[in-house]
Amino acid sequence: MKKQKIFIISFLILILCMIISFSVGRYKIPINTIFYIIKAKITGQPIAEEFSAAYTAFWIIRVPRTIMAVMVGAVLGVAGTVFQGIFRNPLVSPDILGISQAASFGAGAAIICFGYSLVLIQSAAFIFSLLAILFALSIGLRNKKNSITSLVIAGIVVSSLFSAGTSILKYLADPYSELPAIEFWAMGAFNKIAWDDVMHSAPIFIICILIIYALRWYIDIISLEEEEAISLGVNVKIMRIIFILLSTFITATSIAYCGIISWISLIIPHVGRFLVGPEHKKLIPFSILIGAIFTVLMDTMARTITAGEIPLSIITSCIGAPFLGYLLIKYNKAIK
């Protein structure tokens, strides 16, 4: 009953955060104006001339941006939960396989080769993210005796390679146009999001999360010792690959549309476990809610605390880095 209350409260907090995100910004929109525009859209009523600017700011800019923030926070929270479960390690996230670094390299290459074409940047980031996971899997799963450790090391290798490649691209980039674009994209933002982006990415996010949730009990089993999981009749290697591919797919898709938003995949699963425990039947839905709340709040802060917009990863890093330090201290004490 207590966990149901937490779920309801979290859902209401998410709705409140979305309303705040719709309303605040350099162009403030009163709550009553928001409800007027929503009612007009539902009923098909023409928007009055005096509300045309508010309509553009709300429906064309803020609604798709906020919806994308909700979806990206949700999928990053789920991806982090899956990775920490299947690797039996509370300090890992999808970035461990070099996904973010590969996406950054792909986006940088697209900017240098084709200019600032959003479609090409998104496509290149997505393709290189998938190449990174395939590369890491092909290297890491060669060692059958200790596949988890090998996969982690393979991820470090892939990360280093793509980080070096991105550094080369930055060195070759035009310092006045291309370099700032590469840096800003690599730090993540929702300022380029439109309705088309929401419509194209939503089916991918929804289908992958539904599949992960349908297979959630496998994560609980994989979280046990490997011998115990095998004794229960679970093909640990196959299921681990399936979860890695699904989590990478949604992570790569979010990166392709929004850039790299760091730390969410690491932080959110810990908050979820603190609130509802380690059982993935409850942990996955809570990771969706908490990830969405956190990302919407961070995005709202990014566009309101200064006159210009702050890249999102700067804000999330200010929270994530101290949080990682706390986790390291906590688990070092637990080991002792």
Short mmCIF file of C-alpha atoms in Angstrom, two decimals:
data_model
loop_
_atom_site.label_atom_id
_atom_site.label_comp_id
_atom_site.label_asym_id
_atom_site.label_seq_id
_atom_site.Cartn_x
_atom_site.Cartn_y
_atom_site.Cartn_z
CA MET A 1 0.00 0.00 0.00
CA LYS A 2 2.87 2.33 0.85
CA LYS A 3 4.46 1.71 -2.57
CA GLN A 4 1.16 2.42 -4.31
CA LYS A 5 1.00 5.77 -2.52
CA ILE A 6 4.57 6.53 -3.63
CA PHE A 7 3.60 5.67 -7.21
CA ILE A 8 0.53 7.95 -7.11
CA ILE A 9 2.49 10.78 -5.51
CA SER A 10 5.29 10.40 -8.09
CA PHE A 11 2.75 10.51 -10.93
CA LEU A 12 1.16 13.68 -9.53
CA ILE A 13 4.61 15.25 -9.11
CA LEU A 14 5.35 14.45 -12.78
CA ILE A 15 2.12 16.17 -13.89
CA LEU A 16 3.00 19.20 -11.75
CA CYS A 17 6.53 19.34 -13.19
CA MET A 18 5.12 19.21 -16.72
CA ILE A 19 2.69 22.07 -16.01
CA ILE A 20 5.56 24.14 -14.58
CA SER A 21 7.66 23.32 -17.66
CA PHE A 22 4.81 24.47 -19.92
CA SER A 23 4.40 27.72 -18.02
CA VAL A 24 7.83 29.06 -17.08
CA GLY A 25 10.59 30.38 -19.31
CA ARG A 26 11.68 33.61 -20.91
CA TYR A 27 8.12 33.84 -22.25
CA LYS A 28 5.81 33.02 -19.33
CA ILE A 29 2.43 31.47 -20.06
CA PRO A 30 -0.26 31.74 -17.34
CA ILE A 31 -1.87 28.46 -16.26
CA ASN A 32 -5.34 29.64 -17.31
CA THR A 33 -3.99 30.39 -20.80
CA ILE A 34 -2.57 26.86 -21.00
CA PHE A 35 -5.96 25.36 -20.16
CA TYR A 36 -7.64 27.67 -22.69
CA ILE A 37 -5.28 26.51 -25.46
CA ILE A 38 -5.74 22.83 -24.54
CA LYS A 39 -9.52 23.24 -24.52
CA ALA A 40 -9.40 25.02 -27.88
CA LYS A 41 -7.29 22.20 -29.38
CA ILE A 42 -9.69 19.53 -28.08
CA THR A 43 -12.86 21.28 -29.22
CA GLY A 44 -11.43 22.62 -32.49
CA GLN A 45 -12.14 26.20 -31.43
CA PRO A 46 -10.05 28.86 -33.25
CA ILE A 47 -7.35 30.48 -31.11
CA ALA A 48 -8.04 34.15 -30.37
CA GLU A 49 -5.55 36.62 -31.83
CA GLU A 50 -4.40 37.76 -28.38
CA PHE A 51 -3.30 34.19 -27.56
CA SER A 52 -1.47 33.46 -30.82
CA ALA A 53 2.01 34.07 -29.33
CA ALA A 54 1.17 31.95 -26.27
CA TYR A 55 -0.16 29.21 -28.56
CA THR A 56 3.09 29.12 -30.55
CA ALA A 57 5.25 29.06 -27.42
CA PHE A 58 3.09 26.42 -25.74
CA TRP A 59 1.92 24.04 -28.44
CA ILE A 60 4.70 24.32 -31.02
CA ILE A 61 7.72 24.62 -28.71
CA ARG A 62 7.11 23.62 -25.09
CA VAL A 63 4.71 20.69 -25.39
CA PRO A 64 6.91 18.58 -27.74
CA ARG A 65 10.00 19.60 -25.76
CA THR A 66 8.47 18.56 -22.44
CA ILE A 67 7.06 15.32 -23.83
CA MET A 68 10.48 14.43 -25.22
CA ALA A 69 12.07 15.23 -21.83
CA VAL A 70 9.56 12.87 -20.19
CA MET A 71 10.31 10.08 -22.67
CA VAL A 72 14.09 10.49 -22.59
CA GLY A 73 14.17 10.57 -18.78
CA ALA A 74 11.99 7.45 -18.70
CA VAL A 75 14.08 5.43 -21.16
CA LEU A 76 17.40 6.44 -19.62
CA GLY A 77 16.07 5.48 -16.20
CA VAL A 78 14.95 2.09 -17.53
CA ALA A 79 18.21 1.54 -19.42
CA GLY A 80 20.25 2.24 -16.28
CA THR A 81 18.03 -0.10 -14.25
CA VAL A 82 18.49 -2.89 -16.79
CA PHE A 83 22.26 -2.50 -17.03
CA GLN A 84 22.75 -2.42 -13.26
CA GLY A 85 20.56 -5.52 -12.96
CA ILE A 86 22.13 -7.67 -15.67
CA PHE A 87 25.70 -6.69 -14.70
CA ARG A 88 24.94 -7.10 -10.97
CA ASN A 89 26.80 -3.84 -10.42
CA PRO A 90 25.14 -0.68 -9.01
CA LEU A 91 27.83 1.59 -10.46
CA VAL A 92 27.33 0.91 -14.18
CA SER A 93 25.17 2.56 -16.84
CA PRO A 94 24.72 2.25 -20.63
CA ASP A 95 27.69 4.57 -21.11
CA ILE A 96 29.91 1.70 -20.00
CA LEU A 97 29.78 0.26 -23.54
CA GLY A 98 30.85 3.52 -25.18
CA ILE A 99 27.40 4.46 -26.51
CA SER A 100 27.67 8.16 -25.62
CA GLN A 101 31.21 8.48 -26.93
CA ALA A 102 30.27 6.82 -30.20
CA ALA A 103 27.24 9.07 -30.60
CA SER A 104 29.39 12.13 -29.96
CA PHE A 105 31.85 10.99 -32.61
CA GLY A 106 29.08 10.34 -35.13
CA ALA A 107 27.48 13.73 -34.54
CA GLY A 108 30.83 15.50 -34.78
CA ALA A 109 31.66 13.74 -38.04
CA ALA A 110 28.28 14.74 -39.50
CA ILE A 111 28.72 18.37 -38.47
CA ILE A 112 32.17 18.58 -40.09
CA CYS A 113 31.23 16.68 -43.26
CA PHE A 114 27.68 17.91 -43.90
CA GLY A 115 27.19 21.06 -41.82
CA TYR A 116 24.57 21.51 -39.12
CA SER A 117 21.87 19.29 -40.62
CA LEU A 118 19.83 17.96 -37.70
CA VAL A 119 18.63 14.88 -39.61
CA LEU A 120 22.16 13.88 -40.60
CA ILE A 121 23.50 14.53 -37.09
CA GLN A 122 20.77 12.38 -35.55
CA SER A 123 21.29 9.61 -38.08
CA ALA A 124 25.07 9.56 -37.61
CA ALA A 125 24.77 9.56 -33.81
CA PHE A 126 22.31 6.67 -33.95
CA ILE A 127 24.37 4.59 -36.39
CA PHE A 128 27.61 4.99 -34.47
CA SER A 129 25.87 4.16 -31.18
CA LEU A 130 24.75 0.86 -32.64
CA LEU A 131 28.22 0.23 -34.07
CA ALA A 132 29.69 0.79 -30.60
CA ILE A 133 27.46 -1.83 -28.98
CA LEU A 134 28.12 -4.35 -31.76
CA PHE A 135 31.87 -3.72 -31.46
CA ALA A 136 31.79 -4.09 -27.68
CA LEU A 137 29.72 -7.28 -27.85
CA SER A 138 31.96 -8.83 -30.50
CA ILE A 139 35.05 -8.22 -28.34
CA GLY A 140 33.58 -8.78 -24.88
CA LEU A 141 31.73 -12.03 -25.47
CA ARG A 142 34.76 -13.89 -26.78
CA ASN A 143 35.74 -14.74 -23.22
CA LYS A 144 33.11 -17.29 -22.21
CA LYS A 145 34.41 -17.79 -18.66
CA ASN A 146 34.17 -14.18 -17.52
CA SER A 147 31.91 -12.47 -20.04
CA ILE A 148 30.76 -9.64 -17.72
CA THR A 149 34.28 -8.44 -16.94
CA SER A 150 35.31 -8.83 -20.58
CA LEU A 151 32.31 -6.83 -21.74
CA VAL A 152 33.09 -4.01 -19.31
CA ILE A 153 36.71 -3.91 -20.50
CA ALA A 154 35.50 -3.97 -24.11
CA GLY A 155 33.28 -1.00 -23.32
CA ILE A 156 36.27 0.90 -21.95
CA VAL A 157 38.21 0.11 -25.14
CA VAL A 158 35.33 1.31 -27.36
CA SER A 159 34.88 4.46 -25.24
CA SER A 160 38.57 5.29 -25.51
CA LEU A 161 38.62 4.78 -29.27
CA PHE A 162 35.62 6.99 -29.94
CA SER A 163 36.78 9.61 -27.41
CA ALA A 164 40.09 9.81 -29.28
CA GLY A 165 38.20 10.09 -32.57
CA THR A 166 36.06 12.92 -31.21
CA SER A 167 39.19 14.75 -30.03
CA ILE A 168 40.62 14.50 -33.55
CA LEU A 169 37.38 15.89 -34.98
CA LYS A 170 37.48 18.81 -32.54
CA TYR A 171 41.07 19.51 -33.58
CA LEU A 172 40.06 19.56 -37.26
CA ALA A 173 36.82 21.51 -36.76
CA ASP A 174 36.39 25.17 -37.54
CA PRO A 175 36.78 26.87 -34.13
CA TYR A 176 34.13 29.52 -34.90
CA SER A 177 31.26 27.40 -36.26
CA GLU A 178 31.78 23.64 -36.17
CA LEU A 179 33.55 23.29 -32.80
CA PRO A 180 30.85 25.11 -30.75
CA ALA A 181 28.17 23.02 -32.48
CA ILE A 182 29.97 19.77 -31.63
CA GLU A 183 30.49 20.81 -28.01
CA PHE A 184 26.90 22.00 -27.48
CA TRP A 185 25.37 18.90 -29.05
CA ALA A 186 27.63 16.61 -27.01
CA MET A 187 26.32 18.17 -23.78
CA GLY A 188 22.66 17.51 -24.58
CA ALA A 189 19.63 19.78 -25.01
CA PHE A 190 15.96 19.68 -25.96
CA ASN A 191 15.87 23.07 -27.69
CA LYS A 192 15.72 21.56 -31.22
CA ILE A 193 12.85 19.17 -30.51
CA ALA A 194 9.72 19.40 -32.69
CA TRP A 195 6.56 17.33 -32.98
CA ASP A 196 8.10 15.18 -35.73
CA ASP A 197 10.87 14.12 -33.36
CA VAL A 198 8.32 13.11 -30.73
CA MET A 199 6.24 11.13 -33.22
CA HIS A 200 9.23 9.31 -34.70
CA SER A 201 10.89 8.39 -31.39
CA ALA A 202 7.81 7.55 -29.28
CA PRO A 203 7.02 4.19 -30.96
CA ILE A 204 10.63 3.03 -30.47
CA PHE A 205 10.63 4.02 -26.80
CA ILE A 206 7.22 2.51 -26.05
CA ILE A 207 7.81 -0.82 -27.83
CA CYS A 208 11.26 -1.38 -26.28
CA ILE A 209 10.09 -0.51 -22.75
CA LEU A 210 7.07 -2.81 -23.10
CA ILE A 211 9.33 -5.68 -24.18
CA ILE A 212 11.72 -5.00 -21.29
CA TYR A 213 8.84 -4.92 -18.82
CA ALA A 214 7.37 -8.14 -20.23
CA LEU A 215 10.76 -9.84 -19.70
CA ARG A 216 11.41 -8.16 -16.34
CA TRP A 217 11.48 -11.39 -14.33
CA TYR A 218 14.57 -12.50 -16.30
CA ILE A 219 16.44 -9.47 -14.90
CA ASP A 220 15.60 -10.60 -11.36
CA ILE A 221 17.04 -14.03 -12.15
CA ILE A 222 20.13 -12.69 -13.95
CA SER A 223 20.75 -10.47 -10.90
CA LEU A 224 21.40 -13.67 -8.93
CA GLU A 225 24.65 -15.62 -9.11
CA GLU A 226 25.16 -16.99 -12.63
CA GLU A 227 25.18 -20.64 -11.53
CA GLU A 228 21.88 -20.15 -9.72
CA ALA A 229 20.32 -18.47 -12.74
CA ILE A 230 21.45 -21.30 -15.03
CA SER A 231 20.05 -23.87 -12.60
CA LEU A 232 16.65 -22.18 -12.99
CA GLY A 233 16.75 -22.90 -16.72
CA VAL A 234 17.59 -19.39 -17.94
CA ASN A 235 20.03 -18.91 -20.81
CA VAL A 236 21.87 -16.06 -19.11
CA LYS A 237 24.06 -15.13 -22.08
CA ILE A 238 21.18 -14.87 -24.58
CA MET A 239 18.94 -12.93 -22.20
CA ARG A 240 21.79 -10.57 -21.28
CA ILE A 241 22.42 -9.82 -24.97
CA ILE A 242 18.69 -9.18 -25.54
CA PHE A 243 18.54 -6.71 -22.65
CA ILE A 244 21.77 -5.00 -23.73
CA LEU A 245 20.46 -4.54 -27.29
CA LEU A 246 17.07 -3.22 -26.15
CA SER A 247 18.62 -0.80 -23.65
CA THR A 248 21.21 0.34 -26.16
CA PHE A 249 18.54 0.88 -28.81
CA ILE A 250 16.50 3.25 -26.64
CA THR A 251 19.62 4.98 -25.32
CA ALA A 252 21.00 5.48 -28.83
CA THR A 253 17.64 6.80 -30.01
CA SER A 254 17.50 9.36 -27.19
CA ILE A 255 21.08 10.45 -27.91
CA ALA A 256 20.32 10.76 -31.61
CA TYR A 257 17.49 13.22 -30.93
CA CYS A 258 18.69 15.10 -27.83
CA GLY A 259 22.44 14.70 -27.58
CA ILE A 260 24.25 13.19 -24.61
CA ILE A 261 22.49 13.64 -21.27
CA SER A 262 24.81 12.17 -18.69
CA TRP A 263 24.29 10.61 -15.24
CA ILE A 264 20.55 9.96 -15.45
CA SER A 265 21.06 6.26 -16.13
CA LEU A 266 23.27 5.99 -13.05
CA ILE A 267 21.25 8.07 -10.58
CA ILE A 268 17.65 7.05 -11.25
CA PRO A 269 17.90 3.28 -10.53
CA HIS A 270 19.35 4.02 -7.07
CA VAL A 271 16.50 6.38 -6.22
CA GLY A 272 14.02 3.77 -7.44
CA ARG A 273 15.59 0.98 -5.34
CA PHE A 274 15.53 3.26 -2.29
CA LEU A 275 11.80 3.90 -2.75
CA VAL A 276 10.44 0.51 -3.87
CA GLY A 277 13.21 -2.06 -3.51
CA PRO A 278 15.10 -4.17 -6.07
CA GLU A 279 12.21 -6.14 -7.60
CA HIS A 280 12.03 -5.09 -11.25
CA LYS A 281 8.25 -5.48 -11.43
CA LYS A 282 8.06 -2.29 -9.36
CA LEU A 283 11.50 -0.83 -10.04
CA ILE A 284 11.03 -0.41 -13.80
CA PRO A 285 7.76 1.63 -13.55
CA PHE A 286 9.27 3.78 -10.80
CA SER A 287 12.43 4.34 -12.86
CA ILE A 288 10.18 5.57 -15.67
CA LEU A 289 8.40 8.05 -13.39
CA ILE A 290 11.46 9.25 -11.49
CA GLY A 291 13.57 9.53 -14.64
CA ALA A 292 10.84 11.61 -16.30
CA ILE A 293 10.47 13.88 -13.25
CA PHE A 294 14.22 14.41 -12.94
CA THR A 295 14.74 15.18 -16.64
CA VAL A 296 11.80 17.60 -16.88
CA LEU A 297 13.08 19.46 -13.80
CA MET A 298 16.64 19.61 -15.18
CA ASP A 299 15.39 20.87 -18.56
CA THR A 300 13.24 23.52 -16.88
CA MET A 301 16.26 24.68 -14.87
CA ALA A 302 18.46 24.68 -17.98
CA ARG A 303 16.28 27.24 -19.75
CA THR A 304 15.26 29.41 -16.79
CA ILE A 305 18.18 29.92 -14.37
CA THR A 306 20.15 32.11 -16.81
CA ALA A 307 19.35 34.42 -19.72
CA GLY A 308 20.70 31.82 -22.16
CA GLU A 309 20.10 28.07 -22.20
CA ILE A 310 22.58 25.89 -20.31
CA PRO A 311 23.46 22.51 -21.87
CA LEU A 312 21.66 19.83 -19.90
CA SER A 313 24.64 17.62 -19.08
CA ILE A 314 26.29 20.49 -17.21
CA ILE A 315 23.41 20.54 -14.73
CA THR A 316 23.07 16.76 -14.48
CA SER A 317 26.84 16.44 -13.94
CA CYS A 318 26.69 18.88 -11.03
CA ILE A 319 24.29 16.44 -9.37
CA GLY A 320 25.64 13.16 -10.75
CA ALA A 321 29.33 13.54 -9.89
CA PRO A 322 28.77 14.08 -6.14
CA PHE A 323 26.18 11.28 -6.21
CA LEU A 324 28.75 8.88 -7.70
CA GLY A 325 31.24 9.89 -5.00
CA TYR A 326 28.62 9.12 -2.36
CA LEU A 327 27.95 5.71 -3.93
CA LEU A 328 31.66 4.85 -4.02
CA ILE A 329 32.05 5.74 -0.34
CA LYS A 330 28.90 3.77 0.52
CA TYR A 331 29.96 0.60 -1.31
CA ASN A 332 33.55 0.78 -0.05
CA LYS A 333 32.18 0.79 3.50
CA ALA A 334 29.88 -2.13 2.62
CA ILE A 335 32.86 -4.15 1.32
CA LYS A 336 34.84 -3.50 4.51
#
